[in-house]
């Protein structure tokens, strides 16, 4: 079957000669991307002008990222969930390969002391974003294949947790603690959603926590960062500088904000204003009302993704359901951690805000995740390509029917 035959198969793009997509989820995510584009144009203007002489440098690059992300998401809509399930093991292998490659000097690019990117021309690819997505896709398939073993035997639970811990160690080596926490947290919750008994998981969770503390807790600068998070004003011009500047941005915004483009903190007071701390600039310019409206969009997107998972589970499309739950958990964890860091509720760590923060890898993976959710919702409604998976013969027969119809 050629790629053209595959593109002609029924999909959300081509169903009964019309586009058939979950519009509420798509519209909410599009609004978030629009807010992100506007805020990046504002938050990055000062640093872009100083570093490149072009006020719209990061804005233009982010527009390019959006186009790439939309193309990637558009093609993802054509991929049946049965295909993701069939190749989930290979995708996990690919995730480990790229996480190892990024640690090799000369391949991985080091920025601000962290080796998290692989350079491809003028762009950087962040393997941790792909790794989180592929872990969810693999784990969903594992839970479907070994559901009884995961529920009843410690060995069945240990296998996915050991893989997650290994991936977490590679992420910490970069270091990318935020991605490690998001991935491990999502894996654990997915296991509980699959019906894992608490009595089986407690010993393994204890081991997992002990490993994390042994890797993270013994570093002096981690302890210093934690103490700064508790009281950033104690060293507001040192380790607490970034957080105090973010809190000042929230204070300046009050209820209605200073107005779009009028942020003072983005004028070199707040580091990473267009990436990790873009929400602080948003709160300063749009005020508490703008921040709450953005938070409401995130809440809607997250709940909608969880509902898509529940609908798929009711339709007995268990693989699709677990994937939807996992993707929703990734979004929820990243939003909670990013907003917690911006508001001083959590220790400072680099983690993008989905659909809004500057960064190509994050945006592309977010759009691919959105497309997968849209595909799951469409397959559930149309009862096509369910978790039972179409065989190659069925797909070939459908493709032959498409050719004959021409």
Short mmCIF file of C-alpha atoms in Angstrom, two decimals:
data_model
loop_
_atom_site.label_atom_id
_atom_site.label_comp_id
_atom_site.label_asym_id
_atom_site.label_seq_id
_atom_site.Cartn_x
_atom_site.Cartn_y
_atom_site.Cartn_z
CA UNK A 1 0.00 0.00 0.00
CA UNK A 2 1.46 3.34 -1.05
CA UNK A 3 1.45 6.47 1.08
CA UNK A 4 -1.20 7.94 -1.21
CA UNK A 5 -3.48 4.97 -0.55
CA UNK A 6 -2.89 5.39 3.19
CA UNK A 7 -3.81 9.08 3.00
CA UNK A 8 -7.00 8.14 1.17
CA UNK A 9 -8.18 5.84 3.96
CA UNK A 10 -10.92 7.09 6.30
CA UNK A 11 -9.56 9.55 8.85
CA UNK A 12 -10.70 12.70 10.67
CA UNK A 13 -9.54 14.57 7.55
CA UNK A 14 -11.58 12.43 5.17
CA UNK A 15 -14.74 10.92 6.60
CA UNK A 16 -17.93 11.00 4.54
CA UNK A 17 -16.24 13.64 2.37
CA UNK A 18 -15.90 16.10 5.23
CA UNK A 19 -13.59 16.98 8.11
CA UNK A 20 -14.76 15.21 11.27
CA UNK A 21 -12.72 16.51 14.24
CA UNK A 22 -13.46 17.16 17.91
CA UNK A 23 -13.78 20.93 17.50
CA UNK A 24 -13.88 21.95 21.21
CA UNK A 25 -10.48 20.36 21.92
CA UNK A 26 -8.98 21.65 18.69
CA UNK A 27 -10.28 25.19 19.27
CA UNK A 28 -9.01 25.33 22.86
CA UNK A 29 -5.52 24.19 21.85
CA UNK A 30 -5.51 26.64 18.94
CA UNK A 31 -6.38 29.45 21.37
CA UNK A 32 -3.49 28.42 23.62
CA UNK A 33 -1.09 28.46 20.65
CA UNK A 34 -2.38 31.89 19.66
CA UNK A 35 -1.87 33.21 23.19
CA UNK A 36 1.61 31.70 23.18
CA UNK A 37 2.53 33.35 19.89
CA UNK A 38 1.38 36.76 21.11
CA UNK A 39 3.13 36.43 24.47
CA UNK A 40 6.39 35.27 22.88
CA UNK A 41 6.31 38.28 20.57
CA UNK A 42 5.97 40.49 23.63
CA UNK A 43 8.19 38.68 26.15
CA UNK A 44 11.11 38.14 23.78
CA UNK A 45 11.22 41.58 22.13
CA UNK A 46 13.88 43.11 24.37
CA UNK A 47 16.26 40.15 24.43
CA UNK A 48 15.77 39.55 20.68
CA UNK A 49 16.62 43.16 19.87
CA UNK A 50 19.77 43.04 22.00
CA UNK A 51 21.00 39.63 20.87
CA UNK A 52 20.11 39.77 17.16
CA UNK A 53 19.10 43.34 16.32
CA UNK A 54 15.68 42.04 15.24
CA UNK A 55 12.85 42.60 17.73
CA UNK A 56 10.77 39.84 16.12
CA UNK A 57 13.55 37.21 15.85
CA UNK A 58 12.05 34.72 18.34
CA UNK A 59 8.52 35.55 17.16
CA UNK A 60 9.42 34.61 13.56
CA UNK A 61 11.16 31.41 14.67
CA UNK A 62 8.16 30.44 16.77
CA UNK A 63 5.87 31.00 13.79
CA UNK A 64 8.06 28.57 11.84
CA UNK A 65 7.78 26.09 14.73
CA UNK A 66 3.99 26.44 14.66
CA UNK A 67 3.89 25.66 10.92
CA UNK A 68 6.12 22.59 11.41
CA UNK A 69 4.02 21.48 14.39
CA UNK A 70 0.75 21.84 12.46
CA UNK A 71 2.14 19.84 9.54
CA UNK A 72 3.34 17.10 11.92
CA UNK A 73 -0.04 17.06 13.66
CA UNK A 74 -1.90 16.97 10.34
CA UNK A 75 0.00 13.90 9.16
CA UNK A 76 -0.41 12.24 12.57
CA UNK A 77 -4.19 12.33 12.13
CA UNK A 78 -3.82 9.77 9.30
CA UNK A 79 -2.06 7.20 11.54
CA UNK A 80 -4.44 4.60 13.04
CA UNK A 81 -4.03 3.80 16.72
CA UNK A 82 -3.36 0.19 15.74
CA UNK A 83 -0.20 1.38 13.99
CA UNK A 84 1.04 3.18 17.12
CA UNK A 85 0.35 0.01 19.09
CA UNK A 86 2.16 -2.20 16.58
CA UNK A 87 5.34 -0.13 16.61
CA UNK A 88 5.28 1.02 20.24
CA UNK A 89 8.25 -1.17 21.17
CA UNK A 90 10.42 0.28 18.41
CA UNK A 91 9.42 3.80 19.40
CA UNK A 92 10.61 3.11 22.95
CA UNK A 93 13.94 1.85 21.59
CA UNK A 94 14.19 5.05 19.54
CA UNK A 95 13.52 7.10 22.69
CA UNK A 96 16.41 5.45 24.52
CA UNK A 97 18.70 5.87 21.50
CA UNK A 98 18.14 9.63 21.24
CA UNK A 99 18.50 10.03 25.03
CA UNK A 100 21.88 8.32 24.81
CA UNK A 101 22.93 10.35 21.76
CA UNK A 102 22.25 13.66 23.48
CA UNK A 103 24.78 12.76 26.19
CA UNK A 104 27.60 12.24 23.66
CA UNK A 105 29.85 15.34 23.32
CA UNK A 106 29.78 16.65 19.78
CA UNK A 107 26.24 15.37 19.20
CA UNK A 108 24.42 16.83 22.19
CA UNK A 109 24.48 20.61 22.53
CA UNK A 110 25.14 22.12 25.94
CA UNK A 111 23.20 25.26 26.91
CA UNK A 112 23.37 26.83 30.39
CA UNK A 113 25.15 23.78 31.78
CA UNK A 114 22.59 21.25 30.50
CA UNK A 115 23.06 18.88 27.57
CA UNK A 116 19.44 18.48 26.44
CA UNK A 117 19.50 19.20 22.71
CA UNK A 118 20.69 17.61 19.48
CA UNK A 119 21.60 20.17 16.84
CA UNK A 120 20.04 19.82 13.39
CA UNK A 121 21.27 22.78 11.37
CA UNK A 122 20.02 26.01 12.91
CA UNK A 123 17.43 24.13 15.00
CA UNK A 124 17.73 22.11 18.20
CA UNK A 125 15.76 18.92 18.89
CA UNK A 126 15.01 18.10 22.54
CA UNK A 127 14.92 14.28 22.85
CA UNK A 128 13.21 14.36 26.25
CA UNK A 129 10.00 15.61 24.62
CA UNK A 130 9.90 12.63 22.25
CA UNK A 131 10.93 10.25 25.04
CA UNK A 132 7.95 11.19 27.22
CA UNK A 133 5.54 10.70 24.31
CA UNK A 134 7.03 7.34 23.28
CA UNK A 135 7.04 6.06 26.87
CA UNK A 136 3.28 6.71 27.09
CA UNK A 137 2.68 4.99 23.73
CA UNK A 138 4.72 1.94 24.80
CA UNK A 139 3.27 1.70 28.31
CA UNK A 140 -0.29 1.78 26.96
CA UNK A 141 0.49 -1.24 24.78
CA UNK A 142 2.19 -3.04 27.68
CA UNK A 143 -0.83 -2.49 29.92
CA UNK A 144 -3.13 -3.96 27.29
CA UNK A 145 -0.90 -7.01 26.65
CA UNK A 146 -0.02 -7.71 30.30
CA UNK A 147 -3.04 -6.34 32.12
CA UNK A 148 -3.58 -9.38 34.34
CA UNK A 149 0.13 -9.68 35.15
CA UNK A 150 0.40 -5.98 36.05
CA UNK A 151 -2.62 -6.23 38.36
CA UNK A 152 -1.70 -9.43 40.17
CA UNK A 153 2.08 -9.89 40.15
CA UNK A 154 4.90 -7.74 41.44
CA UNK A 155 7.01 -8.80 38.45
CA UNK A 156 4.44 -7.40 36.03
CA UNK A 157 4.54 -4.04 37.78
CA UNK A 158 8.35 -4.03 38.08
CA UNK A 159 8.97 -4.29 34.33
CA UNK A 160 7.45 -0.95 33.23
CA UNK A 161 8.71 0.80 36.36
CA UNK A 162 12.30 -0.34 35.72
CA UNK A 163 12.09 0.98 32.15
CA UNK A 164 10.71 4.27 33.45
CA UNK A 165 13.48 4.50 36.08
CA UNK A 166 16.13 3.83 33.42
CA UNK A 167 14.69 6.58 31.24
CA UNK A 168 14.50 8.84 34.29
CA UNK A 169 18.20 8.26 35.01
CA UNK A 170 19.09 9.26 31.43
CA UNK A 171 16.97 12.41 31.77
CA UNK A 172 18.65 13.28 35.07
CA UNK A 173 22.07 12.83 33.43
CA UNK A 174 21.31 15.71 31.03
CA UNK A 175 20.14 17.03 33.60
CA UNK A 176 16.41 17.50 32.97
CA UNK A 177 14.72 16.94 36.32
CA UNK A 178 11.42 18.43 35.23
CA UNK A 179 11.05 15.96 32.34
CA UNK A 180 12.03 13.07 34.63
CA UNK A 181 9.38 14.02 37.20
CA UNK A 182 6.69 14.47 34.53
CA UNK A 183 7.49 11.13 32.86
CA UNK A 184 7.75 9.10 36.08
CA UNK A 185 4.64 10.69 37.57
CA UNK A 186 2.61 9.98 34.43
CA UNK A 187 3.80 6.36 34.33
CA UNK A 188 2.82 5.77 37.96
CA UNK A 189 -0.66 7.26 37.51
CA UNK A 190 -1.19 5.27 34.30
CA UNK A 191 -0.39 2.08 36.23
CA UNK A 192 -3.00 2.96 38.86
CA UNK A 193 -5.57 3.72 36.15
CA UNK A 194 -4.86 0.26 34.75
CA UNK A 195 -5.94 -1.23 38.09
CA UNK A 196 -2.65 -1.88 39.92
CA UNK A 197 -3.25 -2.79 43.55
CA UNK A 198 -1.75 -0.46 46.14
CA UNK A 199 -0.23 -3.31 48.18
CA UNK A 200 1.83 -4.38 45.14
CA UNK A 201 3.07 -0.93 44.26
CA UNK A 202 4.18 0.36 47.68
CA UNK A 203 7.51 -1.56 47.81
CA UNK A 204 8.48 -0.50 44.28
CA UNK A 205 7.44 3.10 44.86
CA UNK A 206 9.60 3.12 47.99
CA UNK A 207 12.59 1.93 45.96
CA UNK A 208 11.84 4.53 43.28
CA UNK A 209 11.75 7.38 45.81
CA UNK A 210 14.97 6.15 47.43
CA UNK A 211 16.71 6.12 44.04
CA UNK A 212 15.51 9.63 43.21
CA UNK A 213 16.68 11.02 46.55
CA UNK A 214 20.06 9.30 46.21
CA UNK A 215 20.57 10.80 42.75
CA UNK A 216 19.14 14.25 43.42
CA UNK A 217 19.26 14.88 47.15
CA UNK A 218 23.02 14.52 47.63
CA UNK A 219 23.89 17.46 45.37
CA UNK A 220 24.61 20.64 47.32
CA UNK A 221 23.15 22.96 44.72
CA UNK A 222 19.87 20.99 44.76
CA UNK A 223 19.60 21.54 48.50
CA UNK A 224 20.39 25.24 48.01
CA UNK A 225 17.72 25.50 45.31
CA UNK A 226 15.17 23.86 47.60
CA UNK A 227 15.98 26.25 50.44
CA UNK A 228 15.65 29.17 48.01
CA UNK A 229 12.22 27.94 46.94
CA UNK A 230 11.09 28.03 50.60
CA UNK A 231 12.20 31.64 51.07
CA UNK A 232 13.43 33.27 47.82
CA UNK A 233 13.62 36.73 49.41
CA UNK A 234 16.44 35.58 51.67
CA UNK A 235 18.79 35.69 48.67
CA UNK A 236 16.78 37.72 46.19
CA UNK A 237 19.85 38.86 44.21
CA UNK A 238 21.43 35.38 44.14
CA UNK A 239 19.78 31.97 44.01
CA UNK A 240 16.32 33.47 44.55
CA UNK A 241 16.63 36.11 41.82
CA UNK A 242 14.57 34.39 39.10
CA UNK A 243 11.70 33.49 41.40
CA UNK A 244 11.52 36.91 43.06
CA UNK A 245 11.42 38.62 39.66
CA UNK A 246 8.59 36.30 38.59
CA UNK A 247 6.64 37.14 41.76
CA UNK A 248 7.20 40.86 41.13
CA UNK A 249 5.69 40.37 37.64
CA UNK A 250 2.57 38.84 39.19
CA UNK A 251 2.35 41.72 41.64
CA UNK A 252 2.67 44.36 38.94
CA UNK A 253 -0.10 42.79 36.86
CA UNK A 254 -2.75 43.05 39.59
CA UNK A 255 -6.26 42.29 38.25
CA UNK A 256 -6.23 43.79 34.75
CA UNK A 257 -2.53 43.92 33.87
CA UNK A 258 -0.25 46.62 32.51
CA UNK A 259 -1.42 46.05 28.95
CA UNK A 260 -0.04 43.91 26.13
CA UNK A 261 3.61 44.78 25.47
CA UNK A 262 3.99 46.89 28.61
CA UNK A 263 5.79 44.37 30.83
CA UNK A 264 8.69 45.80 32.81
CA UNK A 265 10.08 42.47 34.02
CA UNK A 266 10.82 41.29 30.48
CA UNK A 267 13.34 44.16 30.18
CA UNK A 268 16.19 41.89 31.37
CA UNK A 269 14.87 41.64 34.94
CA UNK A 270 13.29 38.21 34.48
CA UNK A 271 15.58 35.56 32.89
CA UNK A 272 13.99 33.10 30.41
CA UNK A 273 11.00 35.42 30.07
CA UNK A 274 9.84 33.84 26.79
CA UNK A 275 10.47 30.20 27.73
CA UNK A 276 10.07 28.84 31.27
CA UNK A 277 8.65 32.05 32.78
CA UNK A 278 6.40 33.26 29.97
CA UNK A 279 3.36 32.84 32.24
CA UNK A 280 4.76 35.47 34.62
CA UNK A 281 4.95 37.98 31.76
CA UNK A 282 1.43 36.98 30.72
CA UNK A 283 0.18 37.69 34.26
CA UNK A 284 1.99 41.03 34.32
CA UNK A 285 0.57 42.21 30.99
CA UNK A 286 -2.90 40.63 31.08
CA UNK A 287 -3.41 40.61 34.84
CA UNK A 288 -5.02 38.03 37.06
CA UNK A 289 -8.06 37.82 34.78
CA UNK A 290 -5.90 36.95 31.76
CA UNK A 291 -3.95 34.40 33.79
CA UNK A 292 -7.14 32.76 35.07
CA UNK A 293 -8.62 32.65 31.56
CA UNK A 294 -5.46 30.90 30.31
CA UNK A 295 -5.60 28.50 33.25
CA UNK A 296 -9.26 27.77 32.42
CA UNK A 297 -8.23 26.81 28.87
CA UNK A 298 -5.63 24.42 30.23
CA UNK A 299 -8.20 22.93 32.59
CA UNK A 300 -10.66 22.42 29.73
CA UNK A 301 -8.02 20.81 27.48
CA UNK A 302 -6.87 18.47 30.27
CA UNK A 303 -10.39 17.41 31.27
CA UNK A 304 -11.38 16.92 27.61
CA UNK A 305 -8.35 14.67 27.05
CA UNK A 306 -9.28 12.59 30.12
CA UNK A 307 -12.88 12.36 28.87
CA UNK A 308 -11.64 11.10 25.50
CA UNK A 309 -9.76 8.38 27.37
CA UNK A 310 -12.88 7.48 29.38
CA UNK A 311 -15.01 7.35 26.22
CA UNK A 312 -12.49 5.06 24.54
CA UNK A 313 -12.43 2.80 27.59
CA UNK A 314 -16.23 2.58 27.56
CA UNK A 315 -15.99 1.55 23.89
CA UNK A 316 -13.49 -1.18 24.96
CA UNK A 317 -10.69 0.50 23.00
CA UNK A 318 -8.32 0.01 25.89
CA UNK A 319 -5.07 0.87 24.12
CA UNK A 320 -6.49 4.17 22.91
CA UNK A 321 -7.86 4.86 26.38
CA UNK A 322 -4.48 4.39 28.09
CA UNK A 323 -2.74 6.55 25.49
CA UNK A 324 -5.30 9.33 26.02
CA UNK A 325 -4.88 9.11 29.79
CA UNK A 326 -1.11 9.23 29.45
CA UNK A 327 -1.11 12.24 27.13
CA UNK A 328 -3.53 14.08 29.41
CA UNK A 329 -1.28 13.33 32.40
CA UNK A 330 1.77 14.67 30.56
CA UNK A 331 -0.04 17.94 29.86
CA UNK A 332 -1.43 18.22 33.40
CA UNK A 333 1.95 17.53 35.00
CA UNK A 334 3.76 20.08 32.83
CA UNK A 335 1.14 22.77 33.44
CA UNK A 336 1.10 22.16 37.21
CA UNK A 337 4.90 22.18 37.50
CA UNK A 338 5.42 25.20 35.24
CA UNK A 339 2.76 27.29 36.99
CA UNK A 340 4.00 26.08 40.38
CA UNK A 341 7.51 27.26 39.52
CA UNK A 342 6.24 30.61 38.20
CA UNK A 343 4.22 31.28 41.34
CA UNK A 344 6.79 29.97 43.85
CA UNK A 345 4.79 26.91 44.87
CA UNK A 346 7.45 24.52 43.54
CA UNK A 347 11.28 24.63 43.29
CA UNK A 348 12.63 26.29 40.15
CA UNK A 349 13.24 23.90 37.24
CA UNK A 350 13.26 24.28 33.49
CA UNK A 351 10.00 23.00 32.03
CA UNK A 352 8.00 24.46 29.17
CA UNK A 353 4.33 25.41 29.33
CA UNK A 354 2.47 23.30 26.71
CA UNK A 355 1.40 25.17 23.55
CA UNK A 356 2.63 28.52 24.95
CA UNK A 357 6.36 28.49 25.78
CA UNK A 358 8.96 29.17 23.08
CA UNK A 359 10.50 25.98 21.73
CA UNK A 360 10.07 23.86 18.64
CA UNK A 361 10.37 20.36 20.15
CA UNK A 362 7.75 21.02 22.82
CA UNK A 363 5.31 22.55 20.34
CA UNK A 364 5.72 19.77 17.76
CA UNK A 365 5.18 17.04 20.37
CA UNK A 366 2.16 18.92 21.77
CA UNK A 367 0.57 19.06 18.31
CA UNK A 368 1.33 15.38 17.67
CA UNK A 369 -0.24 14.54 21.04
CA UNK A 370 -3.28 16.65 20.16
CA UNK A 371 -3.61 14.86 16.81
CA UNK A 372 -3.44 11.46 18.54
CA UNK A 373 -6.22 12.53 20.92
CA UNK A 374 -8.33 13.74 18.00
CA UNK A 375 -7.73 10.42 16.25
CA UNK A 376 -8.75 8.47 19.37
CA UNK A 377 -11.95 10.49 19.73
CA UNK A 378 -12.78 9.99 16.03
CA UNK A 379 -12.08 6.23 16.08
CA UNK A 380 -14.26 5.86 19.16
CA UNK A 381 -17.21 7.64 17.53
CA UNK A 382 -16.92 5.93 14.15
CA UNK A 383 -16.03 2.48 15.57
CA UNK A 384 -13.23 2.23 13.00
CA UNK A 385 -9.75 0.88 13.62
CA UNK A 386 -10.52 0.08 17.24
CA UNK A 387 -8.12 -1.29 19.85
CA UNK A 388 -8.68 -4.76 18.37
CA UNK A 389 -6.59 -3.38 15.47
CA UNK A 390 -7.11 -3.92 11.79
CA UNK A 391 -4.98 -6.60 10.22
CA UNK A 392 -2.66 -5.85 7.31
CA UNK A 393 -5.03 -7.77 5.06
CA UNK A 394 -7.96 -5.58 6.12
CA UNK A 395 -5.96 -2.41 5.51
CA UNK A 396 -4.84 -3.69 2.10
CA UNK A 397 -8.44 -4.57 1.22
CA UNK A 398 -9.63 -1.11 2.20
CA UNK A 399 -6.85 0.48 0.15
CA UNK A 400 -7.84 -1.69 -2.84
CA UNK A 401 -11.40 -0.48 -2.43
CA UNK A 402 -10.18 3.12 -2.52
CA UNK A 403 -8.25 2.46 -5.75
CA UNK A 404 -11.22 0.68 -7.35
CA UNK A 405 -13.50 3.58 -6.43
CA UNK A 406 -11.24 5.87 -8.41
#
